[in-house]
Short mmCIF file of C-alpha atoms in Angstrom, two decimals:
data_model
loop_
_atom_site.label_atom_id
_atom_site.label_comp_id
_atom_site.label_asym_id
_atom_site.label_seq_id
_atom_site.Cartn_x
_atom_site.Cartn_y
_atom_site.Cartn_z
CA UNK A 1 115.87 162.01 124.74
CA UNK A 2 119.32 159.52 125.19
CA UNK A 3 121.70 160.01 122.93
CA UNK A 4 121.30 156.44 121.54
CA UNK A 5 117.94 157.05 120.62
CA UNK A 6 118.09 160.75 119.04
CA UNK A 7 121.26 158.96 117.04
CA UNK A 8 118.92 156.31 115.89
CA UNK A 9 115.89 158.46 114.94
CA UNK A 10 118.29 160.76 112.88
CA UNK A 11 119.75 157.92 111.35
CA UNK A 12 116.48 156.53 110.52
CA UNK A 13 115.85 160.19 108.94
CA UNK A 14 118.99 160.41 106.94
CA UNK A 15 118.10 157.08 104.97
CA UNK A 16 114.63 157.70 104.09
CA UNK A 17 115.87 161.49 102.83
CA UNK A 18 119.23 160.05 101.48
CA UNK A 19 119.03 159.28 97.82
CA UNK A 20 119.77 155.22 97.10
CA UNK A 21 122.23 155.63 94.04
CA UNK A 22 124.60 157.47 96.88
CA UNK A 23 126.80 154.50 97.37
CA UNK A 24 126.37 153.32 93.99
CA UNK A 25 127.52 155.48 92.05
CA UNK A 26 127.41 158.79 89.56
CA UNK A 27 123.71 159.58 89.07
CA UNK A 28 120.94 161.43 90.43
CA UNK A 29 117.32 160.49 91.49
CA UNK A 30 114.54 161.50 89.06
CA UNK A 31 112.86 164.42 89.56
CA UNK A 32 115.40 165.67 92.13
CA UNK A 33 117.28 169.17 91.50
CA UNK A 34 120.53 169.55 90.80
CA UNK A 35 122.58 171.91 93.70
CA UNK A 36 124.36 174.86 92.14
CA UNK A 37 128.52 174.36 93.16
CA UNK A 38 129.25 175.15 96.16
CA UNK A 39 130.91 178.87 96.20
CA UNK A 40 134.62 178.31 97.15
CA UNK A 41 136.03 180.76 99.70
CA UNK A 42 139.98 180.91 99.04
CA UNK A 43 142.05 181.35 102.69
CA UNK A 44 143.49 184.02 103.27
CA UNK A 45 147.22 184.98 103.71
CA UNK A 46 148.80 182.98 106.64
CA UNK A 47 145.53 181.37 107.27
CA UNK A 48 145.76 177.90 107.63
CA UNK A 49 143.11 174.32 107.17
CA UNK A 50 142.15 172.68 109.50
CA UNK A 51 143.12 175.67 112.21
CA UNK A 52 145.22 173.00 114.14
CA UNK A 53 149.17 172.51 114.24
CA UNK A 54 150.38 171.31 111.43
CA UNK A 55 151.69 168.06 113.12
CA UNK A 56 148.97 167.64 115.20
CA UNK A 57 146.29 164.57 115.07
CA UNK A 58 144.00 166.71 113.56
CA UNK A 59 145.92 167.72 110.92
CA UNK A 60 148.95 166.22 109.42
CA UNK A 61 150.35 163.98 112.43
CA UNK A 62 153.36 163.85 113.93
CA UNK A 63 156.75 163.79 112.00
CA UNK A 64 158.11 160.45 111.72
CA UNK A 65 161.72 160.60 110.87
CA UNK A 66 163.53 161.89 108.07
CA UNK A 67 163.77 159.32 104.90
CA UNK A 68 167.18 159.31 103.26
CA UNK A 69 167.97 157.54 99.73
CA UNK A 70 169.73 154.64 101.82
CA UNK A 71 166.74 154.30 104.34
CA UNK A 72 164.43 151.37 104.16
CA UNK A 73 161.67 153.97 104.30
CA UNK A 74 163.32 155.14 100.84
CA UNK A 75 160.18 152.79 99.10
CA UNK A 76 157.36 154.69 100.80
CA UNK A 77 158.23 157.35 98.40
CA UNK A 78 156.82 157.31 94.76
CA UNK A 79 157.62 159.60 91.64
CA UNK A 80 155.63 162.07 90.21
CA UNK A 81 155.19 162.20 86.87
CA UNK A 82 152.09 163.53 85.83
CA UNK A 83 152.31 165.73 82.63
CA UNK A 84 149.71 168.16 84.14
CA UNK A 85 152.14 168.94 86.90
CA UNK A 86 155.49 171.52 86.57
CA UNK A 87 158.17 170.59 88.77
CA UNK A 88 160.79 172.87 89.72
CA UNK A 89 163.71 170.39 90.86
CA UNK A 90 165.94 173.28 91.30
CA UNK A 91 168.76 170.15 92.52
CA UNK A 92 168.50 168.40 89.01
CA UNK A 93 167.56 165.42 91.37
CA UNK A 94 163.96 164.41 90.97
CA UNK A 95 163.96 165.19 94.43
CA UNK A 96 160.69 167.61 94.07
CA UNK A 97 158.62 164.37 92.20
CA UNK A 98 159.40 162.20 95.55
CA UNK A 99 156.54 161.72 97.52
CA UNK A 100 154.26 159.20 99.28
CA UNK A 101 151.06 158.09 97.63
CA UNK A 102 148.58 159.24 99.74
CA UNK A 103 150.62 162.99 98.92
CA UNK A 104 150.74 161.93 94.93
CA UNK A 105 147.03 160.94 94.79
CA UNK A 106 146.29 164.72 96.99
CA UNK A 107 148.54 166.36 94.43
CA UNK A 108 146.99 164.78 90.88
CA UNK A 109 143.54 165.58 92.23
CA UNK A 110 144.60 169.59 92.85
CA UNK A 111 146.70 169.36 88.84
CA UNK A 112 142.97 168.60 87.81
CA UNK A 113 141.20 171.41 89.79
CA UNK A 114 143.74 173.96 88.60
CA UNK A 115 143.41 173.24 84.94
CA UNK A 116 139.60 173.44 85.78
CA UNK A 117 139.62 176.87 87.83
CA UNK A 118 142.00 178.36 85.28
CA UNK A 119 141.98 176.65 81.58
CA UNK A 120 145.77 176.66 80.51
CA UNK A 121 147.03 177.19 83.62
CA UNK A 122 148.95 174.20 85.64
CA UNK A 123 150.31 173.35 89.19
CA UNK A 124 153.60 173.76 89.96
CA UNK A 125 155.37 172.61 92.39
CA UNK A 126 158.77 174.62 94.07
CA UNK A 127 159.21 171.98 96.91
CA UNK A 128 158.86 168.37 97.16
CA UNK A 129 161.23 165.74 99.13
CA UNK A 130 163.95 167.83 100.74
CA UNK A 131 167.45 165.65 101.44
CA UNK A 132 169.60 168.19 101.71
CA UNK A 133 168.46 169.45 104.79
CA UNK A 134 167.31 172.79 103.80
CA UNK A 135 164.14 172.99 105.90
CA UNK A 136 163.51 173.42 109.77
CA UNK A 137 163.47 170.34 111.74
CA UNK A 138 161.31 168.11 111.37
CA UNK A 139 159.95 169.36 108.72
CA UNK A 140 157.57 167.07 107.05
CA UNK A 141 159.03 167.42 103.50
CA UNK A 142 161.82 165.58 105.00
CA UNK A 143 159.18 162.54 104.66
CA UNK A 144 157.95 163.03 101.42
CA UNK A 145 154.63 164.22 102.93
CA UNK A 146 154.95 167.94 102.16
CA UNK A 147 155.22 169.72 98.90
CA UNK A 148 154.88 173.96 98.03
CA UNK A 149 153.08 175.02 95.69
CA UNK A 150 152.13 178.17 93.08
CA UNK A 151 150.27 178.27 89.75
CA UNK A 152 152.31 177.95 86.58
CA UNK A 153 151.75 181.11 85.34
CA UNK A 154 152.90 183.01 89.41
CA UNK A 155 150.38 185.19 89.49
CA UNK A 156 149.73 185.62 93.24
CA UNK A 157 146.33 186.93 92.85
CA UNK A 158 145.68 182.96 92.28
CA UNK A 159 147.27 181.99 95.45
CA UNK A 160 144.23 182.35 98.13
CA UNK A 161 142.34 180.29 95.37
CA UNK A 162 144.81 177.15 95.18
CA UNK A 163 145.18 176.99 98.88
CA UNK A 164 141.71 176.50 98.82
CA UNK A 165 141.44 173.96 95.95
CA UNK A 166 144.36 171.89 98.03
CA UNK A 167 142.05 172.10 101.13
CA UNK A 168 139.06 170.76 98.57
CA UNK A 169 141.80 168.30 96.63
CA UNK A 170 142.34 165.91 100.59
CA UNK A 171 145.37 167.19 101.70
CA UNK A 172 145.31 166.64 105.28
CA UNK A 173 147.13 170.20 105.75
CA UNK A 174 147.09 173.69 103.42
CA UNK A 175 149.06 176.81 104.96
CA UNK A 176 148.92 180.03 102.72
CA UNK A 177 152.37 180.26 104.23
CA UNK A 178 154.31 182.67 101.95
CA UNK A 179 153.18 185.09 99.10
CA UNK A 180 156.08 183.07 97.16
CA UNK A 181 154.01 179.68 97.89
CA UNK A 182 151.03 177.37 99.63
CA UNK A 183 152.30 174.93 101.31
CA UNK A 184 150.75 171.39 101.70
CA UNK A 185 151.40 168.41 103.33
CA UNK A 186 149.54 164.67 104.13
CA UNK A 187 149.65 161.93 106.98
CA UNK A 188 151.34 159.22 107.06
CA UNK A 189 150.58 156.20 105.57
CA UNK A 190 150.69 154.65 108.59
CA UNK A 191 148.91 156.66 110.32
CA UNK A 192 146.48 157.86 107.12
CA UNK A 193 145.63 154.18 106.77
CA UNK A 194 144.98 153.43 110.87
CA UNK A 195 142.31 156.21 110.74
CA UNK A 196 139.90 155.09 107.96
CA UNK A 197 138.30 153.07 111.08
CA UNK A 198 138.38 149.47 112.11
CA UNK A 199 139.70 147.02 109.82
CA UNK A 200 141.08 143.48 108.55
CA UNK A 201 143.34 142.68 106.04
CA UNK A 202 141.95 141.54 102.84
CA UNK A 203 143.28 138.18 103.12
CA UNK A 204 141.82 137.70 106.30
CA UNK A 205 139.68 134.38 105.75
CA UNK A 206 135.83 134.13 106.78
CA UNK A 207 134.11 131.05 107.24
CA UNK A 208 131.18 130.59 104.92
CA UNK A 209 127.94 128.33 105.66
CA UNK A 210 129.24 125.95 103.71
CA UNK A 211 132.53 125.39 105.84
CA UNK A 212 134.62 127.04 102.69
CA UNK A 213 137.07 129.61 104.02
CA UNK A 214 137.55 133.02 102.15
CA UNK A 215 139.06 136.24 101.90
CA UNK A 216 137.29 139.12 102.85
CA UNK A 217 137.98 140.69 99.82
CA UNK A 218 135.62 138.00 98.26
CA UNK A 219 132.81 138.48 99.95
CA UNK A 220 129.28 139.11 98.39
CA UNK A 221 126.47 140.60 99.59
CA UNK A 222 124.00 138.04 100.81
CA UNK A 223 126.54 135.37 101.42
CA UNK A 224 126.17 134.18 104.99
CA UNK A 225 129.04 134.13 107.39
CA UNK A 226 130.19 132.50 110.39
CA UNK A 227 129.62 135.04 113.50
CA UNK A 228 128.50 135.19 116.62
CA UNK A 229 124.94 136.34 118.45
CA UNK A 230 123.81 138.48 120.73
CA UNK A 231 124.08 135.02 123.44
CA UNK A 232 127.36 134.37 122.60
CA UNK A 233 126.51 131.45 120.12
CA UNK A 234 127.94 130.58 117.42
CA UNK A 235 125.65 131.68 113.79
CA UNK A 236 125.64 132.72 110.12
CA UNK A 237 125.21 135.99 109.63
CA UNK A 238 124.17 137.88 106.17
CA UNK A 239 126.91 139.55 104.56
CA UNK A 240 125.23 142.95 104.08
CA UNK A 241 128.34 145.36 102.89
CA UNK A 242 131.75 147.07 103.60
CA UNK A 243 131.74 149.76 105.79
CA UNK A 244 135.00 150.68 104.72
CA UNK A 245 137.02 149.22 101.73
CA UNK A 246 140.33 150.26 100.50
CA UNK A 247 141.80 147.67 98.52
CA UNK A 248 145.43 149.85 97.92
CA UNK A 249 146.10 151.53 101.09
CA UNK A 250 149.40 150.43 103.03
CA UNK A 251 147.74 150.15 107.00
CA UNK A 252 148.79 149.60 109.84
CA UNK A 253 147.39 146.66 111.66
CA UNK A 254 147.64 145.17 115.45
CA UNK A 255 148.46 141.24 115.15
CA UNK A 256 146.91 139.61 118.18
CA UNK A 257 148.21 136.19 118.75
CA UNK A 258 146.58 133.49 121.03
CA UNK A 259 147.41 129.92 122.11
CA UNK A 260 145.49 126.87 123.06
CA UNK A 261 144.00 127.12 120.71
CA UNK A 262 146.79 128.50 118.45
CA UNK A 263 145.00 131.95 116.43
CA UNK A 264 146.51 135.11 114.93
CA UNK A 265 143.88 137.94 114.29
CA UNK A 266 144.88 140.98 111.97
CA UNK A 267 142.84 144.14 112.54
CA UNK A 268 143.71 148.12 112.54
CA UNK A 269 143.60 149.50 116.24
CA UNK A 270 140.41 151.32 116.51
CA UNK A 271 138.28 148.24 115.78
CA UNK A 272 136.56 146.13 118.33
CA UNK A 273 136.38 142.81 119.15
CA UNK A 274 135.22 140.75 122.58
CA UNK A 275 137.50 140.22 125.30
CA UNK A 276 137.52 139.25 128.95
CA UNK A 277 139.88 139.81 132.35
CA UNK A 278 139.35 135.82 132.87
CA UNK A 279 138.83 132.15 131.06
CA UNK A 280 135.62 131.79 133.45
CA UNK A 281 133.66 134.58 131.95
CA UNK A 282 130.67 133.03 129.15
CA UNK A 283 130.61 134.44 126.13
CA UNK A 284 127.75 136.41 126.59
CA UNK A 285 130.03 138.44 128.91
CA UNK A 286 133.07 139.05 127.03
CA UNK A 287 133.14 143.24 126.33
CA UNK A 288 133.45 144.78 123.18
CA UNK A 289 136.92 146.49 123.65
CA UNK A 290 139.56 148.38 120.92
CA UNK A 291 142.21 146.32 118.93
CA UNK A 292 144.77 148.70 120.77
CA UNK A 293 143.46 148.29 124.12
CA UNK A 294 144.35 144.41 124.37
CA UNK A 295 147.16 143.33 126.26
CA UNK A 296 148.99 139.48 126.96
CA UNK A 297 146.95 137.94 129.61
CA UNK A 298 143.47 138.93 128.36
CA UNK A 299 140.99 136.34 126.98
CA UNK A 300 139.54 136.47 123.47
CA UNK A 301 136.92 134.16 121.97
CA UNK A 302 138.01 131.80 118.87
CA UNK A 303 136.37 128.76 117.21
CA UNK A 304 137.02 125.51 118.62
CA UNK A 305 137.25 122.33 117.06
CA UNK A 306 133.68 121.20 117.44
CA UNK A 307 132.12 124.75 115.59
CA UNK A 308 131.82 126.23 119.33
CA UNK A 309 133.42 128.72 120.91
CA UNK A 310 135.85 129.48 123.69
CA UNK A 311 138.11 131.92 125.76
CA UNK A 312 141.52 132.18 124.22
CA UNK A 313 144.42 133.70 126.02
CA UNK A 314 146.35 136.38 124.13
CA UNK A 315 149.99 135.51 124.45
CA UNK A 316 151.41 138.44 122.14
CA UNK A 317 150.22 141.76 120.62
CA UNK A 318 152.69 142.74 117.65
CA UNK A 319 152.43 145.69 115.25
CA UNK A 320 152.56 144.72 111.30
CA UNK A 321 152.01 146.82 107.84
CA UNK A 322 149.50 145.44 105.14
CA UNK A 323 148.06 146.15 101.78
CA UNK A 324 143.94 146.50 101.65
CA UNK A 325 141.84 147.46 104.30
CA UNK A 326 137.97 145.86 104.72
CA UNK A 327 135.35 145.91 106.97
CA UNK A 328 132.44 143.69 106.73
CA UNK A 329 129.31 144.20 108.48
CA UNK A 330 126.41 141.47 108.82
CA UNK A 331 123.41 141.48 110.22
CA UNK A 332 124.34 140.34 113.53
CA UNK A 333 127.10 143.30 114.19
CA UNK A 334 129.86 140.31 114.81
CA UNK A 335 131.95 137.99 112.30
CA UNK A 336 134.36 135.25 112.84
CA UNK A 337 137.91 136.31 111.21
CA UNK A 338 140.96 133.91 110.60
CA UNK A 339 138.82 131.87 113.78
CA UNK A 340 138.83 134.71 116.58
CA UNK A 341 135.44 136.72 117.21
CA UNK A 342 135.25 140.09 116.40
CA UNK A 343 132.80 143.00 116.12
CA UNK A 344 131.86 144.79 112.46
CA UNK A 345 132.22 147.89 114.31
CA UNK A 346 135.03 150.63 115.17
CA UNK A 347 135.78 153.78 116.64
CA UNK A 348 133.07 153.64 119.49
CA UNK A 349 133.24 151.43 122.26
CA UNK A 350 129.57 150.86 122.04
CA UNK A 351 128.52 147.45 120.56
CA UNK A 352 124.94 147.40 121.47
CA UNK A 353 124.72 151.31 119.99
CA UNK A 354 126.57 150.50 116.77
CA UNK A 355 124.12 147.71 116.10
CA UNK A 356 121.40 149.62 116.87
CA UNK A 357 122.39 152.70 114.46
CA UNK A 358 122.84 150.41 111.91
CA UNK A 359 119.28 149.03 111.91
CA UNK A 360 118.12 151.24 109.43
CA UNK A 361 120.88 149.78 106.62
CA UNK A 362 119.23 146.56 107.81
CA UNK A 363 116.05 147.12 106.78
CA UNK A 364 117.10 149.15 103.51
CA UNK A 365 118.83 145.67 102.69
CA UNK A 366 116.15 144.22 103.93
CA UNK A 367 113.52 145.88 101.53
CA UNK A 368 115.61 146.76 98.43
CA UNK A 369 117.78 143.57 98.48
CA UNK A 370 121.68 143.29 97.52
CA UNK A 371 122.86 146.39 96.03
CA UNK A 372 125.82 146.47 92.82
CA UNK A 373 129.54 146.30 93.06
CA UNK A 374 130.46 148.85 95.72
CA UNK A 375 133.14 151.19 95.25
CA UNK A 376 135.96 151.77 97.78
CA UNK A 377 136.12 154.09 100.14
CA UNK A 378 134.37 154.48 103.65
CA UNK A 379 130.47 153.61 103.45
CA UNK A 380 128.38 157.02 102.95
CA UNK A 381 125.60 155.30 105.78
CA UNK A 382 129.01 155.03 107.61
CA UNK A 383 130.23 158.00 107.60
CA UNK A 384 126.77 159.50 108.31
CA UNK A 385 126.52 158.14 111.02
CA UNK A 386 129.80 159.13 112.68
CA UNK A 387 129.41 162.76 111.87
CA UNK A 388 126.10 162.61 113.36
CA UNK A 389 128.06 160.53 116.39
CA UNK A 390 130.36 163.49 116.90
CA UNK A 391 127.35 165.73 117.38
CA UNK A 392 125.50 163.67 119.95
CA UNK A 393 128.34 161.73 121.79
CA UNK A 394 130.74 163.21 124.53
CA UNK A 395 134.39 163.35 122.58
CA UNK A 396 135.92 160.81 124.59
CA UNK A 397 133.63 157.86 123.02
CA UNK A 398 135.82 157.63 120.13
CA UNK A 399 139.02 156.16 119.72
CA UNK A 400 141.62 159.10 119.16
CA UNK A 401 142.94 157.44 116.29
CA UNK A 402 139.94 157.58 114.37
CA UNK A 403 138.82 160.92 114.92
CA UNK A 404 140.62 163.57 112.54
CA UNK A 405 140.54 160.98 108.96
CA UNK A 406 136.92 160.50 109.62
CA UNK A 407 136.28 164.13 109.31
CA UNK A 408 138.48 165.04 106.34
#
């Protein structure tokens, strides 16, 4: 059997077995058992999750630069000061409470777990944001992104057990690296937020089917949007839901500029969106490429004047930080954003397949109609599907960028 087919029979499978409440919320389906906890395994000394390189893709990412108090990077860090949480700050600084959010979010989760696993008992941390320079180079607590760790009351027989509660807790790294300490660390948040998948900024506007523009941010389900189908025509297409939606996270987006007509698009690197070698090609033939892929001299569609469409050449491709992260999908797999044509889809270079494993939300919507206010967060039907992706598809299908958050 293809691969596109065995991915859409499975997906098929996993909705009719997946209970509906999933992406609505707490809850469970009547009649349905609960699952004991899962039994938590804690790592053992100088092992290390994931078993990658600390600044590796997989793991952590590379180190970005050390952040001083006179930096402009100095605002990426925020303070710590959740009561739940002991802090050393052996400088008198407040260095140790410095951090970046996505490490402050990672570290308030694990305060919760600890009081959980061991009632009266708190985190504490020995190690936060180091400015003094007394770690090796390029060390990531130089960014704020690393912090070490032990359990208020030191009792190493605990230690195994919190490394493992970190790994549960998000953070992107957990090294049982000392029998003094576990240390942690995070990504980036640029790089955190370019691997939730393909993107637009929230204030990107759609075009609704009454002409009114919006923000992404505002759209419904069931609201019909201006897109484009499979002939290259111009259509409105049923909003059916985010497939990823992250209204706080600082991301990084590509800013592809065109002129003639004049059009700026805004959308993270791994997504797609149609683009051609020529002005001469139809619509129909424009190729679903990556954000990060397209370079000055290649065509992209936009909206004309008249509601049509036509080639656009890209005159500039810029790199530019944002606050909220969406990604609509309609029915038809495409949508019109800020007047350039792009896909719903990310992380595969596979239009036709992306459309096709999403048939199966289709007809859910379809059947069962709009569903509630969705919470942030990647789509579970979303992520289903690319962990069922990564079993079928050869590695190099995906954009590298979206690979290792996907997974976590």
């Amino acid at each position: 059997m293809k691969p596109a087919r065995l991915l859409l029979l499975l997906s098929g499978y996993a909705l009719l077995l997946a209970p509906a409440v999933r992406g609505c919320g707490p809850g469970r389906v009547v009649g349905s058992r609960r699952r004991p906890p899962r039994k938590l395994i804690p790592l053992a000394y100088k092992q290390f999750s994931p078993n990658v390189p600390e600044k590796t893709l997989g793991a952590s990412g590379r180190y970005e630069g050390k952040i001083a108090r006179n930096s402009e990077r100095f605002k990426e860090l925020t303070p710590n000061y959740n009561p739940d949480i002991i802090f050393k700050d052996e400088e008198n600084t407040g260095a140790d409470r410095l951090m970046t959010q996505r490490c402050k979010d990672r570290l308030n989760s694990l305060a919760i777990s600890v009081m959980n696993q061991w009632p009266g008992v708190k985190l504490r941390v020995t190690e936060g944001w180091d400015e003094d320079g007394h770690h090796s180079e390029e060390s990531l607590h130089y960014e704020g992104r690393a912090v070490d760790i032990t359990t208020s009351d030191r009792d190493r027989n605990k230690y195994g057990m919190l490394a493992r509660l970190a790994v549960e807790a998000g953070f992107d790294w957990v090294y049982y690296e000392s029998k003094a300490h576990i240390h942690c660390s995070v990504k980036s948040e640029h790089s955190a937020a370019a691997k939730t998948g393909g993107c637009f900024p929230g204030r990107a506007l759609a075009t609704l089917e009454d002409g009114v523009r919006t923000p992404l941010w505002a759209l419904r389900p069931g609201q019909r949007v201006l897109a484009m189908d499979e002939a290259g025509r111009p259509t409105y297409s049923d909003f059916l839901a985010f497939l990823d939606k992250e209204p706080r996270a600082l991301t990084s987006f590509h800013v592809i500029e065109t002129r003639e007509p004049l059009r700026r698009l805004v959308l993270t690197p791994t997504h797609l969106l149609f683009v051609a070698q020529n002005s001469s090609a139809p619509a129909a033939r424009f190729r679903p490429t990556f954000a990060s892929r397209v370079r000055p001299g290649h065509f992209v569609l936009v909206v004309a004047g008249g509601g049509g469409l036509q080639p656009a050449e890209v005159v500039a491709v810029r790199d530019r930080r944002d606050v909220g992260a969406y990604a609509p999908l309609t029915r038809h797999g495409t949508l019109v954003v800020d007047g350039v044509v792009a896909s719903c889809f990310a992380l595969v270079q596979e239009q036709h397949l992306a459309q096709l494993a999403f048939w199966p939300l289709r007809l859910y919507h379809s059947l069962v109609g709009w569903p509630g206010v969705q919470g942030d967060g990647v789509h579970w039907y979303s992520g289903l599907l690319y962990r069922l992706g990564r079993l079928l598809l050869p590695p190099d299908s995906f954009h590298p960028l979206g690979v290792p958050q996907m997974e976590s």
